[in-house]
């Protein structure tokens, strides 16, 4: 293949990983699968194993509680009227449980606020004090004001660690205010650090695990309790910070010489939306939009695309590119589909000719021994055969329909012969869209436009990092630290040099 080496493998491993992690949480992970998981990502095996152990402990506790309840109930005489039985011996009432849930969350107005309890066990302590004022650079008057903040995060080997940060506030006489240093380990007000946020959002948006699966896997050993809503909130803040990377991926996609595009249905709070994917071996940009036509494409391209666009036969793409390669795999699949229902000799003769033409085109591409002149004359011959096939008249309806399509796309079927970097099929885009389809099944798409925006950003960032062979955790951790200390997100890391040479 003419793609970046190893890309296929990396993408198929992602889909495999999602399945293996789900099996680990279900308790259905067999030994061969465990070995597979260890081979792909040994750290994740540890994580899955710990999550499973936690689950077993919780279930055992529940079973013990139930057994205790049964024993108490059995001790009482079954003839005893319900009103005389102790409350603890009765099963919980579903009505009362529903009432408890209906109660509004949070303290009553005027009552003291309750905070999330701080982790009891602190593994590490760190002090933060400014040397000079961050605003004016002038000297500071030392004050005795401090506050503490606890952040839990995952280490390199995915063990959890709680750090207590002591933050000193000092006074700047020039600015006339108190100033304090930034803690680069976590986003403002966040109780969990960058690596935990990166790992959890990668498992969800990158691999397609459900939110509950992600919580089971990543948060089970944290002392900090983080609700599903809290986790989603943290992901959205991450997406907001990574927005410049999303924009950068879009710019790089639009500036590339070859770009694949594909779209698939999406659900958005009950309505039908579309997930668009624009990708090549270096970038992958997802767009969630209510439109399946020009409005969405206009949003992405803004103006006509300069390179070769590889797509299926969907008409909306035509207005946005000068050169296009329509997917030959789609065309061949269509022939197979008609074969099933149409056995007429007229159809078979047409299909045979078209198949032979496609095959000859694909073969010509591989002829590295041809001189440029000979290659060009063969391309001319292929083109003349295509025109003849497209302009012919056929007694068969399917043949007529297909010939019409050939005529419409007469300049868009063998573009790949003119450009070595253009593949004859759109398999790449279809592969890129598949992980998103897994996610759609697991998570019922999006409930809000804000959620959809975060989804598009994080899916694009994780897929592109994967294509570029960067570790998502380390990359995001370091980018967020830079962002917090300098106020600027560094540019998205490029493709490693050796991979460029492979392509
Ligand atoms: Zn100052």
Coordinates of C-alpha atoms and ligand atoms in Angstrom, one line a residue:
X1 CA 0.0 0.0 0.0
X2 CA 1.0 3.6 -0.5
X3 CA -0.1 4.7 3.0
X4 CA 1.9 5.5 6.1
X5 CA 3.2 2.1 7.2
X6 CA 1.4 0.6 10.2
X7 CA -1.6 2.9 10.0
X8 CA -4.0 0.1 9.3
X9 CA -2.7 -1.9 12.1
X10 CA -3.0 1.0 14.5
X11 CA -6.6 1.7 13.6
X12 CA -7.7 -1.9 13.7
X13 CA -6.0 -2.3 17.1
X14 CA -8.2 0.5 18.5
X15 CA -11.4 -1.3 17.6
X16 CA -9.9 -4.5 19.1
X17 CA -8.9 -2.7 22.3
X18 CA -12.5 -1.4 22.9
X19 CA -13.8 -4.9 22.6
X20 CA -11.2 -6.3 25.0
X21 CA -11.7 -3.7 27.6
X22 CA -15.5 -4.2 27.5
X23 CA -15.0 -7.9 27.9
X24 CA -12.7 -7.3 30.9
X25 CA -15.4 -5.2 32.6
X26 CA -18.1 -7.8 31.8
X27 CA -16.0 -10.6 33.3
X28 CA -16.0 -12.4 30.0
X29 CA -12.3 -11.8 29.2
X30 CA -10.7 -15.2 28.5
X31 CA -7.0 -16.0 28.7
X32 CA -6.2 -15.6 25.0
X33 CA -7.9 -12.2 25.1
X34 CA -6.0 -11.2 28.2
X35 CA -2.8 -12.1 26.4
X36 CA -3.9 -10.1 23.4
X37 CA -4.7 -7.0 25.6
X38 CA -1.3 -7.4 27.3
X39 CA 0.4 -7.5 23.8
X40 CA -1.4 -4.3 22.6
X41 CA -1.2 -2.2 25.8
X42 CA 0.1 -3.9 28.9
X43 CA -0.8 -0.9 31.1
X44 CA -4.5 -1.2 30.1
X45 CA -4.5 -4.9 31.2
X46 CA -3.4 -3.8 34.7
X47 CA -6.1 -1.2 34.7
X48 CA -8.8 -3.6 33.5
X49 CA -7.7 -6.2 36.0
X50 CA -7.9 -3.7 38.9
X51 CA -11.3 -2.5 37.7
X52 CA -12.6 -6.1 37.6
X53 CA -11.2 -6.7 41.1
X54 CA -13.0 -3.6 42.4
X55 CA -16.2 -4.8 40.8
X56 CA -15.9 -8.2 42.4
X57 CA -15.3 -6.6 45.9
X58 CA -18.4 -4.4 45.4
X59 CA -20.5 -7.3 44.3
X60 CA -19.4 -9.4 47.2
X61 CA -20.3 -6.6 49.6
X62 CA -23.8 -6.4 48.0
X63 CA -24.3 -10.2 48.2
X64 CA -23.2 -10.2 51.9
X65 CA -25.7 -7.4 52.6
X66 CA -28.5 -9.2 50.8
X67 CA -27.7 -12.5 52.6
X68 CA -27.8 -10.6 55.9
X69 CA -31.2 -9.2 55.1
X70 CA -32.5 -12.6 54.1
X71 CA -31.3 -14.0 57.4
X72 CA -33.0 -11.3 59.4
X73 CA -36.2 -11.8 57.5
X74 CA -36.1 -15.6 58.0
X75 CA -35.5 -15.1 61.8
X76 CA -38.8 -13.3 62.1
X77 CA -42.0 -15.3 62.0
X78 CA -43.6 -15.1 58.6
X79 CA -47.0 -14.6 60.3
X80 CA -45.8 -11.4 62.0
X81 CA -47.8 -8.5 60.6
X82 CA -45.7 -6.1 58.5
X83 CA -46.2 -3.2 60.9
X84 CA -44.5 -5.2 63.8
X85 CA -41.5 -6.2 61.8
X86 CA -38.4 -4.0 62.2
X87 CA -37.7 -1.6 59.3
X88 CA -34.3 -2.9 58.7
X89 CA -35.7 -6.4 58.0
X90 CA -37.9 -5.1 55.2
X91 CA -36.8 -4.8 51.6
X92 CA -36.4 -1.2 50.4
X93 CA -39.6 0.2 49.0
X94 CA -39.4 1.2 45.4
X95 CA -41.7 4.2 46.0
X96 CA -39.4 5.5 48.8
X97 CA -36.4 5.0 46.6
X98 CA -38.1 7.0 43.8
X99 CA -39.0 9.8 46.3
X100 CA -35.4 10.0 47.5
X101 CA -34.2 10.5 43.9
X102 CA -36.8 13.1 43.3
X103 CA -35.4 15.3 46.0
X104 CA -33.5 18.3 44.6
X105 CA -29.7 18.0 44.8
X106 CA -27.5 20.3 46.8
X107 CA -27.9 22.1 50.2
X108 CA -31.0 24.2 51.0
X109 CA -30.6 27.9 50.6
X110 CA -29.0 29.4 53.6
X111 CA -27.4 26.1 54.7
X112 CA -23.6 25.7 54.8
X113 CA -22.2 24.2 51.5
X114 CA -20.8 20.8 51.5
X115 CA -17.7 20.1 49.5
X116 CA -16.4 17.0 47.8
X117 CA -14.4 15.3 50.6
X118 CA -10.7 15.6 50.1
X119 CA -8.6 12.4 49.7
X120 CA -7.7 11.0 53.1
X121 CA -4.4 9.6 52.0
X122 CA -1.9 12.1 50.5
X123 CA 1.0 10.5 48.6
X124 CA 2.9 13.7 47.9
X125 CA 3.1 17.3 48.9
X126 CA 4.2 20.3 46.8
X127 CA 4.7 23.9 47.5
X128 CA 4.0 26.7 45.0
X129 CA 5.3 30.2 45.5
X130 CA 5.9 33.0 43.0
X131 CA 9.4 34.6 42.7
X132 CA 8.0 37.8 41.2
X133 CA 4.7 39.2 40.1
X134 CA 3.3 37.5 37.0
X135 CA 1.6 40.8 35.9
X136 CA 4.4 43.3 36.2
X137 CA 7.5 41.2 37.0
X138 CA 8.2 43.3 40.1
X139 CA 9.1 42.1 43.6
X140 CA 6.5 40.7 45.9
X141 CA 5.7 41.3 49.6
X142 CA 5.6 38.0 51.3
X143 CA 2.3 37.2 53.1
X144 CA 1.3 34.3 55.2
X145 CA -1.7 33.5 53.2
X146 CA -1.9 29.9 51.8
X147 CA -4.5 27.6 50.5
X148 CA -4.3 23.9 49.7
X149 CA -5.7 22.0 46.8
X150 CA -5.6 18.3 46.3
X151 CA -5.2 16.7 42.8
X152 CA -5.4 13.0 42.1
X153 CA -3.9 11.8 38.9
X154 CA -2.5 8.7 37.2
X155 CA 1.2 8.0 37.0
X156 CA 3.1 6.7 34.0
X157 CA 2.3 3.1 35.0
X158 CA -1.4 4.2 35.6
X159 CA -1.2 4.0 39.4
X160 CA -3.2 6.6 41.2
X161 CA -1.5 9.3 43.2
X162 CA -2.9 12.1 45.4
X163 CA -0.9 15.3 45.6
X164 CA -1.6 18.1 48.0
X165 CA -0.5 21.5 46.6
X166 CA 0.1 24.3 49.0
X167 CA -0.3 27.6 47.2
X168 CA 1.2 30.8 48.7
X169 CA -0.5 34.1 48.0
X170 CA 1.8 37.2 48.0
X171 CA 1.1 40.9 47.6
X172 CA 2.3 43.0 44.6
X173 CA 2.6 46.6 45.7
X174 CA 2.9 47.8 42.1
X175 CA -0.3 46.1 40.9
X176 CA -2.0 46.6 44.3
X177 CA -3.3 43.1 44.5
X178 CA -2.6 39.6 45.8
X179 CA -1.2 37.1 43.3
X180 CA -0.7 33.4 43.4
X181 CA 1.1 30.8 41.1
X182 CA -0.6 28.5 38.7
X183 CA -0.6 24.8 39.6
X184 CA 0.2 23.2 36.2
X185 CA -0.9 19.7 37.3
X186 CA -4.7 20.1 36.7
X187 CA -7.1 22.5 35.1
X188 CA -8.5 25.3 37.4
X189 CA -11.0 23.8 39.9
X190 CA -10.4 20.3 38.7
X191 CA -9.9 17.6 41.3
X192 CA -8.3 15.1 38.8
X193 CA -5.2 15.7 36.8
X194 CA -4.5 15.9 33.0
X195 CA -3.5 12.2 32.6
X196 CA -6.7 10.9 34.1
X197 CA -8.8 13.3 32.0
X198 CA -6.8 12.4 28.9
X199 CA -7.0 8.7 29.5
X200 CA -10.8 8.8 30.3
X201 CA -11.6 11.0 27.3
X202 CA -9.4 8.8 25.0
X203 CA -11.2 5.6 26.2
X204 CA -14.5 7.3 25.4
X205 CA -13.9 9.4 22.3
X206 CA -10.9 7.5 20.9
X207 CA -11.9 3.9 21.6
X208 CA -15.7 4.2 22.0
X209 CA -16.2 2.9 25.5
X210 CA -19.3 4.0 27.3
X211 CA -19.1 6.6 30.1
X212 CA -19.9 3.9 32.7
X213 CA -17.1 1.6 31.4
X214 CA -14.7 4.6 31.4
X215 CA -15.6 5.3 35.1
X216 CA -15.2 1.7 36.0
X217 CA -11.8 1.6 34.4
X218 CA -10.2 4.9 35.3
X219 CA -11.8 6.2 38.4
X220 CA -12.1 3.0 40.5
X221 CA -8.9 3.6 42.5
X222 CA -9.4 7.3 43.0
X223 CA -10.3 8.6 46.4
X224 CA -12.0 11.5 44.7
X225 CA -15.6 10.8 43.7
X226 CA -16.4 12.1 40.2
X227 CA -19.9 11.7 38.8
X228 CA -20.6 10.9 35.2
X229 CA -21.7 14.5 34.8
X230 CA -18.5 15.8 36.4
X231 CA -16.5 13.6 34.0
X232 CA -18.3 14.9 30.9
X233 CA -17.9 18.5 32.1
X234 CA -14.1 17.9 32.4
X235 CA -14.0 16.5 28.9
X236 CA -15.9 19.5 27.5
X237 CA -13.4 21.9 29.1
X238 CA -10.6 19.8 27.6
X239 CA -12.3 20.1 24.2
X240 CA -12.5 23.9 24.6
X241 CA -8.8 24.1 25.3
X242 CA -7.9 21.8 22.4
X243 CA -10.1 23.8 20.0
X244 CA -6.9 25.3 18.3
X245 CA -5.7 21.8 17.5
X246 CA -9.1 21.0 15.9
X247 CA -8.8 24.1 13.8
X248 CA -5.2 23.2 12.9
X249 CA -6.3 19.7 11.8
X250 CA -8.9 21.3 9.6
X251 CA -6.4 23.6 8.0
X252 CA -3.9 20.8 7.4
X253 CA -6.7 18.7 5.9
X254 CA -7.8 21.5 3.5
X255 CA -4.2 22.1 2.5
X256 CA -3.4 18.5 1.7
X257 CA -2.9 17.1 -1.8
X258 CA -5.2 14.1 -1.2
X259 CA -8.2 14.0 1.1
X260 CA -10.8 11.4 1.7
X261 CA -14.4 12.3 2.7
X262 CA -17.3 10.2 3.9
X263 CA -20.4 10.7 6.0
X264 CA -22.7 8.6 8.1
X265 CA -25.9 9.2 10.0
X266 CA -25.8 10.5 13.6
X267 CA -28.5 11.1 16.2
X268 CA -28.6 14.5 17.9
X269 CA -31.2 14.7 20.7
X270 CA -33.6 12.6 18.7
X271 CA -33.0 14.3 15.3
X272 CA -31.0 13.0 12.4
X273 CA -27.6 14.6 12.0
X274 CA -24.6 13.7 10.0
X275 CA -21.1 12.8 11.0
X276 CA -18.6 13.9 8.3
X277 CA -15.1 12.7 8.2
X278 CA -12.3 14.3 6.2
X279 CA -9.1 12.3 6.4
X280 CA -5.8 11.2 4.9
X281 CA -2.9 9.2 6.5
X282 CA -1.8 12.4 8.4
X283 CA -5.0 14.0 9.6
X284 CA -8.5 13.1 10.5
X285 CA -11.2 15.8 11.0
X286 CA -14.7 15.0 12.1
X287 CA -17.6 17.4 11.7
X288 CA -21.1 16.9 13.2
X289 CA -23.7 18.8 11.3
X290 CA -27.5 18.7 10.6
X291 CA -26.8 18.8 6.9
X292 CA -25.9 15.9 4.6
X293 CA -25.3 18.3 1.7
X294 CA -23.6 21.5 0.6
X295 CA -24.1 23.5 3.8
X296 CA -21.9 21.1 5.8
X297 CA -19.3 20.8 3.0
X298 CA -19.3 24.6 2.7
X299 CA -18.6 24.9 6.5
X300 CA -15.6 22.7 6.1
X301 CA -14.1 23.7 2.8
X302 CA -15.2 27.3 2.6
X303 CA -13.7 27.4 -0.9
X304 CA -13.0 24.7 -3.5
X305 CA -10.5 22.1 -2.5
X306 CA -7.2 22.3 -4.4
X307 CA -6.1 18.6 -4.2
X308 CA -7.8 15.4 -5.2
X309 CA -10.9 14.5 -3.2
X310 CA -11.6 10.8 -2.8
X311 CA -15.3 10.0 -2.1
X312 CA -18.2 7.7 -2.9
X313 CA -20.6 8.7 -5.7
X314 CA -22.6 11.2 -3.5
X315 CA -23.3 14.2 -5.7
X316 CA -22.8 16.9 -3.0
X317 CA -19.0 16.6 -3.2
X318 CA -18.7 17.7 -6.8
X319 CA -19.1 21.4 -6.2
X320 CA -16.2 21.5 -3.8
X321 CA -13.3 20.0 -5.8
X322 CA -11.6 20.3 -9.1
X323 CA -10.2 16.8 -9.1
X324 CA -12.0 13.8 -7.6
X325 CA -11.5 10.0 -7.4
X326 CA -14.8 8.2 -6.9
X327 CA -14.4 5.0 -5.0
X328 CA -13.9 2.0 -7.4
X329 CA -14.7 -0.4 -4.5
X330 CA -18.1 1.1 -4.3
X331 CA -18.6 0.6 -8.0
X332 CA -17.5 -3.0 -7.9
X333 CA -19.8 -3.6 -4.9
X334 CA -22.7 -2.2 -6.9
X335 CA -22.0 -4.6 -9.7
X336 CA -22.1 -7.5 -7.3
X337 CA -25.4 -6.3 -5.9
X338 CA -27.0 -6.2 -9.3
X339 CA -25.6 -9.6 -10.1
X340 CA -27.7 -11.1 -7.4
X341 CA -31.0 -10.0 -9.0
X342 CA -30.1 -9.6 -12.7
X343 CA -29.0 -12.7 -14.6
X344 CA -29.7 -11.3 -18.1
X345 CA -26.9 -11.7 -20.7
X346 CA -27.0 -8.0 -21.6
X347 CA -26.2 -7.1 -18.0
X348 CA -23.6 -9.8 -17.7
X349 CA -21.8 -8.6 -20.8
X350 CA -21.8 -5.0 -19.5
X351 CA -20.6 -6.0 -16.0
X352 CA -17.9 -8.1 -17.5
X353 CA -16.6 -5.3 -19.6
X354 CA -16.7 -2.8 -16.7
X355 CA -14.9 -5.2 -14.3
X356 CA -12.2 -5.9 -16.9
X357 CA -11.7 -2.1 -17.4
X358 CA -11.4 -1.5 -13.6
X359 CA -9.0 -4.4 -13.3
X360 CA -6.8 -3.2 -16.1
X361 CA -6.7 0.3 -14.5
X362 CA -5.6 -1.2 -11.2
X363 CA -3.0 -3.3 -12.9
X364 CA -1.6 -0.4 -14.9
X365 CA -1.0 1.5 -11.7
X366 CA 1.4 -1.2 -10.6
X367 CA 3.5 -1.0 -13.8
X368 CA 6.6 0.7 -12.5
X369 CA 8.6 -0.5 -15.5
X370 CA 6.7 1.5 -18.0
X371 CA 8.2 4.7 -19.5
X372 CA 6.2 7.8 -18.8
X373 CA 5.2 7.9 -22.5
X374 CA 4.0 4.3 -22.5
X375 CA 2.1 4.8 -19.2
X376 CA 0.4 7.9 -20.6
X377 CA -0.7 6.2 -23.7
X378 CA -2.2 3.3 -21.6
X379 CA -4.1 5.8 -19.5
X380 CA -5.5 7.3 -22.8
X381 CA -6.5 3.8 -23.9
X382 CA -8.3 3.1 -20.5
X383 CA -10.1 6.5 -20.8
X384 CA -11.3 5.7 -24.4
X385 CA -12.7 2.3 -23.2
X386 CA -14.5 4.1 -20.4
X387 CA -16.1 6.7 -22.7
X388 CA -17.2 3.9 -25.1
X389 CA -18.8 2.0 -22.2
X390 CA -20.5 5.1 -20.8
X391 CA -21.9 6.2 -24.2
X392 CA -23.1 2.8 -25.3
X393 CA -26.8 1.9 -25.5
X394 CA -28.0 -1.2 -23.6
X395 CA -31.2 -3.2 -23.7
X396 CA -30.8 -3.8 -20.0
X397 CA -32.1 -1.2 -17.4
X398 CA -29.3 -1.8 -14.9
X399 CA -26.7 -1.5 -17.5
X400 CA -28.3 1.8 -18.8
X401 CA -28.3 3.1 -15.2
X402 CA -24.7 2.2 -14.6
X403 CA -23.6 3.6 -17.9
X404 CA -25.3 6.9 -17.0
X405 CA -23.3 6.9 -13.8
X406 CA -20.1 6.2 -15.7
X407 CA -20.9 9.1 -18.0
X408 CA -21.5 11.5 -15.1
X409 CA -18.2 10.5 -13.5
X410 CA -16.2 9.9 -16.6
X411 CA -13.3 12.1 -15.3
X412 CA -13.5 10.9 -11.7
X413 CA -12.9 7.1 -12.0
X414 CA -9.2 6.8 -13.0
X415 CA -7.8 10.0 -11.4
X416 CA -5.6 7.7 -9.4
X417 CA -3.6 6.8 -12.5
X418 CA -2.4 10.4 -12.7
X419 CA -1.3 10.7 -9.1
X420 CA 0.7 8.1 -7.3
X421 CA -0.6 9.3 -3.9
X422 CA -4.2 8.9 -4.8
X423 CA -5.8 5.5 -4.0
X424 CA -8.5 4.0 -6.2
X425 CA -10.9 3.5 -3.3
X426 CA -12.3 5.3 -0.3
X427 CA -11.4 2.6 2.3
X428 CA -9.4 5.0 4.4
X429 CA -12.4 7.2 5.1
X430 CA -14.6 4.2 5.8
X431 CA -12.1 2.9 8.3
X432 CA -11.8 6.3 10.0
X433 CA -15.6 6.5 10.4
X434 CA -16.0 3.0 11.9
X435 CA -14.7 3.8 15.4
X436 CA -17.3 6.7 15.5
X437 CA -20.0 4.2 14.6
X438 CA -19.0 2.1 17.6
X439 CA -19.2 5.1 19.8
X440 CA -22.7 5.9 18.4
X441 CA -23.9 2.5 19.3
X442 CA -22.5 2.7 22.8
X443 CA -23.5 6.2 23.7
X444 CA -26.6 7.0 21.6
X445 CA -24.9 9.9 19.9
X446 CA -25.3 13.4 21.5
X447 CA -27.9 15.1 23.6
X448 CA -26.8 18.7 23.0
X449 CA -24.9 20.7 20.4
X450 CA -22.3 21.6 23.0
X451 CA -21.7 17.8 23.5
X452 CA -21.5 17.3 19.8
X453 CA -18.9 20.1 19.5
X454 CA -16.7 18.5 22.2
X455 CA -17.2 15.1 20.5
X456 CA -16.0 16.4 17.1
X457 CA -12.9 18.1 18.7
X458 CA -11.8 15.2 20.8
X459 CA -12.5 12.5 18.2
X460 CA -10.4 14.5 15.7
X461 CA -7.6 15.1 18.1
X462 CA -7.3 11.5 19.3
X463 CA -7.6 10.0 15.8
X464 CA -5.0 12.4 14.4
X465 CA -2.6 11.7 17.3
X466 CA -3.0 8.0 16.7
X467 CA -2.2 8.5 13.0
X468 CA 0.9 10.4 13.9
X469 CA 1.9 7.7 16.4
X470 CA 1.9 10.0 19.5
X471 CA 0.9 8.7 22.9
X472 CA -2.3 10.6 23.7
X473 CA -1.8 10.7 27.5
X474 CA 1.8 12.1 27.4
X475 CA 0.9 14.5 24.5
X476 CA -2.2 16.0 26.2
X477 CA -0.5 16.1 29.6
X478 CA 2.4 18.1 28.3
X479 CA 0.2 20.4 26.1
X480 CA -2.1 21.3 29.1
X481 CA 0.9 22.0 31.3
X482 CA 2.3 24.4 28.7
X483 CA -1.2 25.9 28.3
X484 CA -1.5 26.5 32.0
X485 CA 1.9 28.0 32.5
X486 CA 2.1 30.2 29.4
X487 CA -1.5 30.7 28.5
X488 CA -0.9 29.3 25.1
X489 CA -1.6 25.8 23.7
X490 CA 1.5 24.6 21.8
X491 CA 1.0 23.5 18.1
X492 CA -0.3 20.0 17.5
X493 CA 2.7 17.6 17.2
X494 CA 3.5 16.7 13.6
X495 CA 4.0 13.3 12.0
X496 CA 7.3 11.7 13.1
X497 CA 10.0 12.1 10.5
X498 CA 10.5 8.4 9.7
X499 CA 6.8 7.9 9.0
X500 CA 6.8 10.7 6.5
X501 CA 9.6 8.9 4.7
X502 CA 7.6 5.7 4.7
X503 CA 4.6 7.4 3.0
Ligands
LIG1 ZN1 2.6 43.3 39.8

